[in-house]
Amino acid sequence: MTLVQWINFPALGDERGGLVALEGAKAVPFDIKRVYYIFGTQLGVARGFHAHKQLQQLAVCITGKCRMVLDNGQNREEVWLESPNKSLVINKMIWHEMHDLSADCVLLVLASNHYDENDYIRDYSEFSRAIGTT
Ligand code: T46
């Protein structure tokens, strides 16, 4: 099974321009407890490099683009985020990395829980052990 799962957001735009509305437990398959966005990333800088123990997330590039790497400990896949209507599912226990963020990239993330550093696994060996691949 592919690691890459998209959720398309309903496009409510009209001749005036685009509009996307996100409602928890509707277009988004969980109750949204937190929203954050990443912008102004220095060129050549990669981010992420962790997995979450429980957190579910959806990531959408509302402007610009970036390349997301997803890794379940056995397979590694990568995909470009470059549409404001299309969000990438980041499930729990998926190692993820963001690369090649364009200068105008604004990466919006919807999260199923509040920020909790204890939910992060930031060491790849620890991730492999937790997922049972080493
Ligand atoms: C993720 C990817 C897609 C907070 O205090 N609250 C928050 O809600 C977030 C997201 C971060 N922080 C603090 C934690 C660090 O001291 O902000 C600092 C930078 O976070 P981090 O280095 O984890 O950022 P990224 O871009 O590597 O990862 C972020 C999210 O943290 C992470 O959950 O899945 O984006």
Coordinates of C-alpha atoms and ligand atoms in Angstrom, one line a residue:
M1 CA 0.0 0.0 0.0
T2 CA 1.3 3.4 -0.9
L3 CA 2.3 5.7 2.0
V4 CA 0.9 8.7 0.1
Q5 CA -2.7 9.4 0.9
W6 CA -4.3 12.7 -0.3
I7 CA -7.5 14.3 0.9
N8 CA -9.0 16.8 -1.6
F9 CA -10.5 19.8 0.0
P10 CA -13.8 21.1 -1.5
A11 CA -13.1 24.0 -3.8
L12 CA -15.6 26.8 -3.0
G13 CA -14.0 29.4 -5.2
D14 CA -15.8 31.2 -8.0
E15 CA -14.9 33.7 -10.6
R16 CA -13.5 36.0 -7.9
G17 CA -10.8 33.5 -6.9
G18 CA -10.3 30.5 -4.7
L19 CA -11.8 29.6 -1.3
V20 CA -11.3 26.5 0.8
A21 CA -13.2 25.8 4.0
L22 CA -12.0 23.1 6.4
E23 CA -14.4 21.7 9.0
G24 CA -13.2 19.2 11.6
A25 CA -14.7 15.7 11.2
K26 CA -15.9 16.6 7.7
A27 CA -13.2 17.3 5.1
V28 CA -10.7 16.6 7.8
P29 CA -11.0 13.1 9.3
F30 CA -10.4 14.2 12.9
D31 CA -11.3 17.0 15.3
I32 CA -8.8 19.8 14.7
K33 CA -7.1 20.7 18.0
R34 CA -4.2 22.7 16.5
V35 CA -3.3 24.6 13.4
Y36 CA 0.2 25.7 12.6
Y37 CA 2.0 26.9 9.5
I38 CA 5.6 27.0 8.4
F39 CA 6.8 29.8 6.2
G40 CA 10.0 31.7 5.3
T41 CA 12.1 28.6 5.5
Q42 CA 15.7 29.3 4.4
L43 CA 16.5 27.9 1.0
G44 CA 18.2 24.6 1.2
V45 CA 17.0 23.9 4.7
A46 CA 15.1 20.7 5.4
R47 CA 12.6 20.2 8.3
G48 CA 10.8 17.5 10.0
F49 CA 12.9 14.4 10.5
H50 CA 10.7 12.8 13.1
A51 CA 7.6 10.6 13.6
H52 CA 4.7 11.1 15.9
K53 CA 3.5 8.4 18.3
Q54 CA -0.1 9.3 18.2
L55 CA -0.7 12.6 16.3
Q56 CA -2.6 12.6 13.0
Q57 CA -2.0 15.5 10.7
L58 CA -2.9 16.9 7.3
A59 CA -0.4 19.1 5.5
V60 CA -1.3 21.4 2.6
C61 CA 0.9 23.9 0.8
I62 CA -1.3 26.9 0.5
T63 CA 1.3 28.7 -1.5
G64 CA 4.5 27.6 -3.1
K65 CA 5.7 24.0 -2.9
C66 CA 7.8 21.5 -1.0
R67 CA 8.8 17.9 -1.2
M68 CA 7.6 15.6 1.5
V69 CA 9.3 12.3 2.3
L70 CA 7.3 9.6 4.1
D71 CA 8.8 6.5 5.6
N72 CA 7.2 3.7 7.6
G73 CA 10.4 2.0 8.4
Q74 CA 10.1 -0.4 5.4
N75 CA 9.3 1.9 2.5
R76 CA 10.2 5.4 1.7
E77 CA 8.1 7.5 -0.7
E78 CA 8.2 11.2 -1.7
V79 CA 5.7 13.5 -3.1
W80 CA 5.4 17.2 -4.0
L81 CA 2.9 19.4 -2.1
E82 CA 1.9 22.1 -4.5
S83 CA -1.8 22.6 -4.4
P84 CA -4.0 24.5 -1.9
N85 CA -6.8 22.1 -2.5
K86 CA -5.0 18.9 -1.8
S87 CA -3.7 17.8 1.6
L88 CA -1.3 15.0 2.5
V89 CA -2.2 12.7 5.3
I90 CA 0.6 12.3 7.9
N91 CA -0.4 9.4 10.0
K92 CA 1.1 8.5 13.4
M93 CA 4.3 6.5 13.3
I94 CA 5.3 7.8 9.9
W95 CA 8.8 9.3 9.7
H96 CA 8.5 12.5 7.6
E97 CA 10.8 15.1 6.2
M98 CA 10.2 18.3 4.3
H99 CA 12.7 19.2 1.6
D100 CA 13.1 21.9 -1.1
L101 CA 10.6 24.3 0.4
S102 CA 10.3 27.2 -2.1
A103 CA 10.9 30.7 -0.9
D104 CA 7.1 31.4 -1.0
C105 CA 6.1 28.1 0.6
V106 CA 3.5 28.3 3.3
L107 CA 2.9 24.8 4.7
L108 CA -0.3 24.7 6.7
V109 CA -0.8 21.8 9.1
L110 CA -3.9 20.6 10.8
A111 CA -3.3 18.5 13.8
S112 CA -5.4 16.2 15.9
N113 CA -3.9 17.3 19.2
H114 CA -2.1 20.0 21.0
Y115 CA 1.7 20.4 20.9
D116 CA 3.4 17.7 23.0
E117 CA 7.1 17.2 22.6
N118 CA 6.7 13.7 24.2
D119 CA 4.7 12.6 21.2
Y120 CA 7.8 13.1 18.9
I121 CA 10.4 10.5 18.0
R122 CA 13.2 12.5 16.6
D123 CA 15.8 9.8 16.3
Y124 CA 15.6 7.5 13.3
S125 CA 17.1 4.5 15.2
E126 CA 14.5 4.9 17.9
F127 CA 11.8 5.1 15.3
S128 CA 13.0 1.8 13.6
R129 CA 13.1 0.1 17.0
A130 CA 9.6 1.4 17.9
I131 CA 8.1 0.2 14.6
G132 CA 9.9 -3.1 14.8
T133 CA 12.1 -2.9 11.8
T134 CA 15.4 -3.3 13.7
Ligands
T46_1 C1 5.5 18.1 12.0 C2 6.0 18.9 10.8 C3 5.2 18.7 9.6 C4 5.7 24.4 19.2 O1 6.0 24.9 20.3 N1 4.4 24.2 18.9 C5 4.0 23.6 17.8 O2 2.8 23.5 17.6 C6 5.0 23.2 16.8 C7 4.5 22.6 15.5 C8 6.3 23.4 17.1 N2 6.6 24.0 18.3 C9 8.1 24.3 18.6 C10 8.9 23.0 18.8 C11 10.3 23.5 18.3 O3 11.0 24.1 19.4 O4 8.6 24.9 17.5 C12 10.0 24.5 17.3 C13 10.1 24.0 15.8 O5 9.4 22.8 15.7 P1 10.0 21.6 14.8 O6 11.5 21.6 14.8 O7 9.4 20.3 15.3 O8 9.5 22.0 13.4 P2 9.5 21.1 12.0 O9 9.2 22.0 10.9 O10 10.7 20.2 12.0 O11 8.2 20.1 12.2 C14 6.9 20.6 12.3 C15 6.1 20.0 13.4 O12 6.8 20.3 14.7 C16 5.9 18.6 13.3 O13 4.9 18.1 14.3 O14 4.9 17.0 11.8 O15 6.2 20.2 11.1

